[in-house]
Amino acid sequence: MRKLLIYMGGVVLLHFGCAKKDYFQTSALVRPEALKPNAKWDSATVVAGAHYRKNFLHTVFWGKHYRQVWAQPVKLPVLDVSKMHGGLTPEKMGGGFQTTSLTLQNEDGRQYSLRSVDKDPQEILPKGLRKTFLSNLLRDQTSAAHPYGATVVSHLAGGARIPHSHPRYVYVPKNETGLGKNSVEFRDKVFMLEEKYEGKEAITSYLGKAKNLVDTEDFLEKRFSEHSHLPDQLSFAKARLFDVLIGDWDRHEGQWQWAVYDTSQVTTYTPVPKDRDQAFFKFDDGVIPWLFSRSWAPLKKMKTFKHKITSPEGYLQNAQFIDERCLNEVTLEQWQQLALQLQNQLTDSVLTSAVASLPTAVYNLTGQEILEKLKSRRAQLPQVATQLYRHLAKHELVAGTDQKEKFIVQRLPNGDTRVMVSQMAGKDKESNLLVYDRVFRKKDTKSISLYGLAEEDNFILLGEGKKGIMVNIYGGMGEDEVKDNSLVSGWAKKTRVYDTRQGIEVEKGKETKVKKSRDVKVHAFDREGL
């Protein structure tokens, strides 16, 4: 194995060398020389990334991926900002480390995003490595993503009744000037144009009676600072199952917007997925990517879209932060119901029409393969739902807000544990609102961590059970009270209280173990980490 790795490393160094300044194709046009400099046309034959086409030896080591699709000529409409969506004007540049994007706005105030299909991940490397072969390596692996997959996802999401954008692929011509001072960065390339679901201006009848659209940071700030702001957990669980179906492994908290709805007692946040760059990802079809994507390897989160869904919990890795906070009330039965719902909604005709939205030449290369994989993965959704539930249920996190809550933990005779959380808006019982109620199964859950956050919270533990679940209590920044009258058979104490030396009052029971210190973790949410 060591000799093999050394040999492969030598191949890498010889093949890549220093970072190439001219790595990307100079023009997306198939025959740029045949066009007049100032000509205007409605469509053009283009390729998304001819530079990803490599020789046989390269593909053996680094994978075939979707190289043929990137280099496949397709006919796309030419961007004309004066006509599309009623006329568009440039607003501001955006994008992350890899993507070039521009926000455009029409006369009605609706915003659209023009995002590059090709990526340049060089910026994620430390500055000292950006001129090395590692830049070429990262750029090359962009070919593992399907350049036209977003349009398929849009149709599938529509069939599954999951909020989604409506992307359109366009070619930005060489003489484009309507994008303002940044026009030069967009010319002669393939882009994706789609509506942005951000702010009140983006709300249409498609989102029903939503009053606003916010990003994850704003949603979580409301959720954990004030009463009555809660996620639609079932909608989020359904969207996460859909992520696994299409093989989208990169669903961290920045990949979501939230539609805000007011009900009689609470404000509900329904997820709106965005940025479907990793759907249908094909990564482990080369020697080196295969090695680096094993279960013990550093890139194990990069899940390849196959007929069989293996280790579905791997799709939770990048989304752990948001999953822990927005899926903690979904039961196994609900996961199963959502899986069956998706199976019934994503019929053969829905899958077929969705894949048929690919450009014809691209469909001929990958359409049937993607369709067959979707059908196979659809059949596995109930099993996948069970595996996702079991992974999430092992260690659960239940939090209050920066206002006052009451946590009631009831030990049940069979070893299960019921947790209820009420938001205490006033002194009378009528003003209190039960916002959380779930029974955790002993066979599925090892620990439950309760976080009071700020204000004066009450934790009440009662009931008797057999070999119950460990309950960890983190009082938070207020003067909290814990009363533990529960009893669990077995030698180990099943209630542990963590707080500062002067931050909590504990009425201990036989199950209670108190750990106080100056630096104990009393807050579960690092908002700066979003």
XYZ file of C-alpha atoms in Angstrom:
530
model
C 0.000 0.000 0.000
C 2.802 2.423 0.882
C 4.541 1.863 -2.458
C 1.246 2.373 -4.270
C 0.640 5.689 -2.511
C 4.181 6.870 -3.267
C 3.729 5.937 -6.924
C 0.406 7.750 -7.133
C 1.929 10.787 -5.460
C 4.669 10.802 -8.114
C 2.061 10.613 -10.851
C 0.252 13.564 -9.294
C 3.370 15.731 -9.111
C 4.475 14.896 -12.632
C 1.063 15.405 -14.110
C 0.046 18.589 -12.370
C 3.253 20.427 -11.440
C 2.583 24.078 -10.657
C -0.857 25.652 -10.822
C -1.797 26.539 -14.399
C -2.697 30.141 -15.073
C -4.649 29.124 -18.181
C -6.408 26.139 -16.622
C -9.923 27.119 -17.717
C -11.194 27.178 -21.280
C -10.752 30.518 -23.038
C -14.229 30.446 -24.575
C -17.421 28.487 -23.959
C -18.377 28.758 -27.621
C -17.846 25.681 -29.733
C -16.796 27.726 -32.792
C -15.987 31.257 -31.636
C -14.119 32.061 -34.843
C -17.298 31.638 -36.902
C -19.132 34.485 -35.158
C -18.883 38.152 -35.981
C -17.539 40.339 -33.123
C -20.657 42.520 -32.704
C -23.294 40.002 -33.771
C -26.395 39.353 -31.662
C -28.096 35.983 -31.510
C -30.756 34.236 -29.400
C -28.927 30.967 -28.756
C -25.442 29.533 -28.975
C -23.763 26.140 -29.008
C -21.433 26.003 -26.023
C -19.563 23.702 -23.648
C -19.551 24.205 -19.874
C -15.955 23.037 -19.345
C -13.855 21.555 -22.139
C -10.815 21.651 -19.811
C -12.183 18.693 -17.826
C -11.731 16.299 -20.737
C -8.618 14.259 -19.901
C -6.703 11.258 -21.189
C -7.232 7.647 -20.140
C -4.437 7.543 -17.539
C -5.730 10.669 -15.845
C -9.264 9.281 -15.562
C -7.976 5.994 -14.139
C -6.367 7.817 -11.231
C -8.717 10.797 -10.844
C -12.009 9.466 -12.114
C -14.221 9.776 -15.173
C -16.739 11.846 -13.206
C -18.927 13.925 -15.582
C -16.030 15.000 -17.786
C -17.853 14.017 -20.957
C -20.883 16.068 -19.930
C -18.766 19.144 -19.160
C -17.196 18.904 -22.619
C -20.452 18.113 -24.452
C -21.679 20.866 -26.826
C -25.210 22.011 -25.943
C -27.482 24.699 -27.287
C -28.356 27.355 -24.680
C -30.178 30.689 -24.814
C -28.007 33.789 -24.833
C -28.432 36.088 -21.852
C -30.226 39.321 -22.730
C -30.794 41.259 -19.498
C -33.038 43.762 -21.285
C -35.617 41.062 -22.066
C -35.392 38.264 -19.501
C -37.869 38.463 -16.591
C -39.133 41.828 -17.776
C -35.691 43.382 -17.869
C -32.921 42.997 -15.331
C -30.431 45.433 -13.853
C -27.261 44.446 -11.950
C -27.267 45.001 -8.192
C -24.295 43.481 -6.371
C -21.607 40.860 -6.760
C -21.765 37.786 -4.575
C -20.544 34.214 -4.496
C -18.350 32.272 -2.138
C -14.813 31.015 -2.492
C -15.634 29.041 -5.652
C -18.556 30.670 -7.460
C -18.890 33.915 -9.384
C -22.374 35.360 -8.946
C -24.287 38.561 -9.495
C -27.648 39.687 -8.116
C -30.014 41.113 -10.727
C -33.349 42.853 -10.157
C -36.378 43.509 -12.363
C -38.829 46.413 -12.279
C -41.089 44.604 -9.778
C -38.276 44.325 -7.244
C -37.815 40.585 -7.780
C -34.208 39.499 -7.467
C -32.391 36.864 -9.494
C -28.989 35.260 -9.147
C -26.604 34.738 -12.057
C -24.217 32.003 -10.855
C -21.278 30.425 -12.662
C -21.706 26.763 -13.552
C -17.964 26.148 -13.429
C -16.115 26.656 -10.148
C -12.651 27.723 -9.095
C -11.993 26.282 -5.610
C -8.453 27.634 -5.482
C -9.366 30.223 -2.822
C -10.151 27.571 -0.207
C -6.462 26.637 -0.117
C -3.972 28.486 2.103
C -2.228 31.227 0.114
C 1.059 29.350 0.124
C -0.484 26.403 -1.722
C -2.501 28.216 -4.363
C 0.318 28.170 -6.893
C 1.009 24.466 -6.458
C -0.411 21.395 -8.178
C -3.101 21.254 -5.445
C -4.954 24.063 -7.214
C -5.089 21.986 -10.378
C -6.209 18.958 -8.376
C -9.106 20.797 -6.722
C -10.152 22.414 -9.975
C -10.099 19.064 -11.731
C -12.453 17.495 -9.179
C -15.160 20.020 -10.044
C -15.907 17.562 -12.837
C -17.484 15.252 -10.207
C -20.515 17.569 -10.134
C -23.169 17.384 -12.851
C -23.130 20.803 -14.571
C -26.824 20.641 -15.545
C -28.233 18.732 -12.564
C -30.019 21.714 -10.978
C -32.784 21.728 -13.575
C -33.582 18.067 -12.818
C -33.674 18.789 -9.078
C -36.095 21.665 -9.657
C -38.586 19.405 -11.438
C -38.211 16.659 -8.836
C -38.759 19.118 -5.974
C -41.886 20.371 -7.700
C -43.237 16.822 -7.842
C -42.412 16.327 -4.148
C -44.015 19.680 -3.205
C -40.772 20.972 -1.729
C -40.119 24.716 -2.243
C -37.520 25.267 -4.947
C -36.123 27.711 -7.452
C -36.548 27.488 -11.241
C -33.025 27.594 -12.714
C -32.284 28.333 -16.346
C -28.932 27.825 -18.054
C -27.682 30.672 -20.236
C -24.619 31.717 -22.169
C -23.199 35.205 -21.501
C -21.826 36.496 -24.818
C -18.474 38.154 -25.387
C -20.043 41.547 -26.068
C -22.278 41.591 -22.978
C -22.357 45.053 -21.350
C -25.615 44.944 -19.389
C -24.012 43.497 -16.274
C -22.371 46.758 -15.317
C -18.774 47.224 -14.291
C -18.373 43.494 -13.659
C -19.409 42.425 -17.162
C -15.898 41.317 -18.061
C -15.951 38.606 -15.368
C -19.036 37.002 -16.904
C -18.406 37.156 -20.632
C -18.091 34.054 -22.768
C -19.124 31.605 -20.020
C -22.062 29.387 -19.049
C -24.167 30.574 -16.112
C -27.314 29.591 -14.269
C -30.041 32.195 -13.802
C -32.592 31.612 -11.031
C -34.835 33.612 -8.730
C -33.553 34.419 -5.254
C -35.698 33.533 -2.263
C -34.539 36.331 0.018
C -36.631 39.005 1.717
C -40.285 40.006 1.422
C -39.868 41.018 -2.223
C -39.235 37.387 -3.155
C -42.571 36.128 -1.838
C -45.007 34.970 -4.515
C -48.202 32.916 -4.451
C -45.937 29.877 -4.709
C -45.085 30.347 -0.999
C -48.685 30.912 0.090
C -49.182 33.269 3.049
C -45.510 33.616 3.974
C -44.757 37.020 5.486
C -40.995 36.960 4.985
C -38.007 34.978 3.766
C -34.926 34.861 5.992
C -31.588 33.073 6.041
C -30.596 30.449 8.601
C -28.674 32.852 10.798
C -31.710 35.128 11.194
C -34.005 32.163 11.796
C -31.782 30.659 14.507
C -31.322 34.038 16.163
C -35.097 34.299 16.527
C -35.523 30.649 17.483
C -33.132 30.765 20.431
C -33.616 34.336 21.636
C -37.405 34.674 21.696
C -40.486 32.601 22.430
C -42.812 31.278 19.726
C -40.362 30.932 16.802
C -40.201 27.293 15.690
C -39.039 25.326 12.628
C -41.423 23.193 10.599
C -39.600 19.989 11.508
C -41.618 17.654 9.302
C -41.007 19.808 6.220
C -37.315 19.914 7.041
C -37.161 16.127 7.523
C -38.847 15.622 4.163
C -36.377 17.978 2.499
C -33.484 16.099 4.101
C -34.812 12.761 2.829
C -35.055 14.354 -0.607
C -31.394 15.428 -0.278
C -30.371 11.802 0.164
C -32.541 10.710 -2.761
C -30.700 13.044 -5.166
C -27.306 12.471 -3.550
C -26.784 16.061 -2.357
C -24.307 15.674 0.524
C -23.489 19.375 1.070
C -26.514 20.707 2.980
C -24.953 22.848 5.720
C -26.902 25.685 7.362
C -25.912 28.171 4.650
C -27.817 26.154 2.025
C -31.277 27.096 3.288
C -33.689 30.001 3.335
C -36.781 29.932 5.564
C -40.305 31.045 4.666
C -41.915 32.689 7.701
C -45.572 31.969 8.544
C -47.655 33.347 11.419
C -50.172 31.050 13.097
C -52.422 31.716 16.065
C -49.722 31.060 18.674
C -46.321 30.665 16.990
C -44.261 31.832 14.033
C -43.282 28.844 11.897
C -40.223 28.643 9.632
C -40.489 26.356 6.597
C -37.230 25.418 4.802
C -36.521 26.524 1.238
C -33.453 24.644 -0.111
C -30.973 26.403 -2.390
C -27.608 25.811 -4.128
C -28.000 22.291 -5.496
C -24.455 22.072 -6.860
C -23.715 18.571 -5.527
C -26.809 16.677 -6.683
C -25.981 13.447 -8.603
C -22.353 13.758 -7.470
C -19.994 11.185 -9.038
C -16.689 11.066 -7.183
C -15.277 7.614 -6.361
C -14.743 6.304 -9.900
C -10.991 6.914 -9.867
C -8.269 5.244 -7.795
C -7.362 8.299 -5.696
C -10.900 9.661 -5.096
C -11.979 6.134 -4.197
C -9.274 5.916 -1.535
C -10.010 9.356 -0.115
C -13.764 8.743 0.098
C -13.607 5.527 2.156
C -15.367 5.482 5.530
C -12.017 6.009 7.306
C -10.750 8.699 4.918
C -10.876 12.527 5.153
C -13.332 12.972 2.237
C -15.869 10.348 3.325
C -18.612 12.994 3.305
C -18.363 13.242 -0.500
C -21.049 10.712 -1.315
C -21.287 9.306 -4.843
C -24.753 9.053 -6.412
C -25.266 5.314 -6.983
C -28.109 2.826 -7.395
C -27.692 1.737 -3.779
C -27.650 4.237 -0.936
C -24.837 3.174 1.361
C -24.176 4.730 4.793
C -26.938 7.360 4.460
C -25.825 8.907 7.750
C -22.874 10.293 5.759
C -25.323 12.781 4.238
C -25.754 14.255 7.727
C -22.102 15.175 8.247
C -22.065 18.644 6.693
C -25.519 19.424 8.066
C -24.965 18.261 11.642
C -25.391 21.725 13.171
C -28.750 22.471 11.561
C -30.021 18.870 11.735
C -29.517 18.661 15.509
C -31.581 21.802 16.018
C -34.380 21.227 13.491
C -34.982 17.445 13.548
C -35.060 16.735 17.287
C -38.808 16.157 17.471
C -39.312 13.866 14.464
C -40.180 10.293 15.475
C -39.428 7.075 13.623
C -43.076 6.789 12.599
C -43.004 10.292 11.120
C -39.788 9.583 9.219
C -41.482 6.499 7.749
C -44.590 8.450 6.760
C -42.479 11.047 4.983
C -40.591 8.332 3.083
C -43.862 6.829 1.865
C -45.148 10.276 0.954
C -42.088 10.933 -1.214
C -42.449 7.544 -2.884
C -46.084 8.290 -3.762
C -45.352 11.802 -5.034
C -42.266 10.940 -7.096
C -43.964 8.642 -9.571
C -42.215 7.162 -12.603
C -43.730 9.877 -14.789
C -42.427 12.622 -12.466
C -38.925 11.133 -12.480
C -38.973 10.665 -16.246
C -40.118 14.207 -17.028
C -37.627 15.682 -14.556
C -34.640 13.936 -16.137
C -35.947 14.823 -19.590
C -35.405 18.508 -18.724
C -31.688 18.015 -19.343
C -30.328 19.383 -22.617
C -30.884 16.689 -25.253
C -27.197 15.970 -25.835
C -26.599 15.685 -22.080
C -29.629 13.458 -21.605
C -28.176 11.075 -24.179
C -25.029 10.804 -22.046
C -26.432 10.568 -18.501
C -30.225 10.787 -18.568
C -31.094 7.106 -18.487
C -28.425 6.389 -15.871
C -29.742 9.100 -13.532
C -33.337 7.950 -14.049
C -32.536 4.333 -13.169
C -30.618 5.413 -10.065
C -33.459 7.654 -8.924
C -35.939 4.799 -9.216
C -33.662 2.482 -7.274
C -33.010 5.056 -4.540
C -36.716 5.891 -4.293
C -37.423 2.256 -3.412
C -34.917 2.475 -0.547
C -36.403 5.567 1.130
C -38.164 3.733 4.016
C -34.924 1.987 5.000
C -32.998 5.233 4.613
C -35.513 7.054 6.804
C -34.987 4.477 9.544
C -31.210 4.820 9.352
C -31.339 8.626 9.471
C -33.671 8.498 12.463
C -31.441 6.058 14.369
C -28.323 8.104 13.732
C -29.964 11.337 14.880
C -31.723 9.710 17.843
C -28.537 8.452 19.523
C -27.682 11.791 21.094
C -30.486 14.338 21.074
C -30.333 18.054 21.811
C -33.369 19.953 23.146
C -33.062 23.679 23.792
C -35.132 26.489 25.182
C -34.628 30.171 24.416
C -33.112 33.219 26.074
C -36.475 33.599 27.790
C -38.007 31.482 30.556
C -38.895 27.791 29.988
C -39.997 24.800 31.997
C -38.486 21.408 31.098
C -40.326 18.326 32.368
C -38.549 14.971 32.075
C -40.665 11.909 32.793
C -38.960 8.534 33.295
C -41.256 5.806 31.938
C -41.437 2.254 33.340
C -40.059 0.624 30.160
C -36.927 2.822 30.189
C -38.195 5.381 27.655
C -38.092 9.071 28.522
C -40.646 11.775 27.759
C -39.454 15.379 27.452
C -41.838 18.358 27.451
C -40.852 22.014 27.107
C -43.200 24.870 27.905
C -42.471 28.522 27.251
C -43.383 30.550 30.349
C -44.854 33.834 29.154
C -46.497 34.774 32.467
C -47.463 33.648 35.939
C -50.828 32.101 35.003
C -50.896 28.644 33.387
C -53.028 29.870 30.466
C -50.166 32.015 29.213
C -47.759 29.076 29.032
C -47.260 27.340 25.691
C -46.214 23.707 25.244
C -43.757 23.795 22.311
C -42.049 20.422 22.587
C -43.305 16.934 23.494
C -41.529 13.730 22.532
C -41.027 10.255 23.940
C -37.471 9.002 23.389
C -37.001 5.264 23.047
C -34.437 3.637 25.286
C -33.355 1.298 22.491
C -32.578 4.229 20.169
C -31.360 7.065 22.408
C -28.271 7.070 24.612
C -28.428 10.646 25.861
C -30.633 13.750 25.834
C -29.021 17.150 26.409
C -31.283 19.942 27.652
C -30.187 23.576 27.320
C -31.940 26.317 29.228
C -29.913 29.134 27.653
C -30.643 32.487 29.354
C -33.272 33.578 31.931
C -34.508 31.540 34.914
C -35.478 28.062 33.709
C -37.036 25.167 35.624
C -36.041 21.523 35.132
C -38.309 18.924 36.736
C -37.493 15.207 36.577
C -39.953 12.584 37.811
C -41.056 8.971 37.346
C -39.326 5.598 37.583
C -37.884 3.474 34.819
C -35.625 0.560 33.942
C -32.099 1.453 32.842
C -33.193 4.811 31.495
C -31.607 7.324 29.162
C -28.846 9.685 30.318
C -30.173 13.244 30.701
C -27.645 16.105 30.642
C -28.843 19.484 31.884
C -27.032 22.697 30.947
C -28.697 25.498 32.840
C -27.313 28.410 30.895
C -26.808 32.017 31.901
C -29.781 32.460 34.236
C -30.480 31.436 37.866
C -32.063 28.057 37.144
C -33.721 25.410 39.298
C -33.468 21.631 38.998
C -35.703 19.235 40.920
C -34.879 15.583 40.380
C -37.383 13.146 41.853
C -36.798 10.476 39.216
C -35.517 6.971 39.810
C -33.795 4.664 37.332
C -32.732 1.105 38.065
C -29.035 0.343 37.711
C -25.823 1.484 39.334
C -25.103 4.563 37.177
C -26.655 7.966 37.873
C -28.766 9.034 34.883
C -29.119 12.783 35.530
C -26.145 15.085 35.200
C -26.285 18.812 35.809
C -23.638 21.157 34.398
C -23.396 24.827 35.311
C -21.223 27.486 36.870
C -20.636 27.385 40.620
C -23.283 30.005 41.324
C -25.579 29.563 38.325
C -28.077 26.906 39.406
C -30.061 25.593 42.373
C -30.363 21.805 42.487
C -32.737 19.708 44.555
C -30.859 16.455 44.193
C -32.304 12.994 43.919
C -30.661 9.583 43.786
C -30.095 10.022 40.058
C -28.478 13.454 40.225
C -24.819 14.176 39.705
C -23.876 17.856 39.733
C -20.778 19.184 37.979
C -19.989 22.839 38.623
C -16.989 24.814 37.480
C -16.033 28.229 36.187
C -15.638 27.164 32.580
C -18.431 24.612 32.147
C -20.219 24.718 28.802
C -23.514 26.478 29.497
C -24.517 27.590 25.993
C -25.025 25.199 23.076
C -25.162 27.684 20.240
C -22.183 29.487 18.807
C -23.997 32.014 16.657
C -20.716 33.311 15.244
C -20.121 29.848 13.814
C -23.074 30.074 11.419
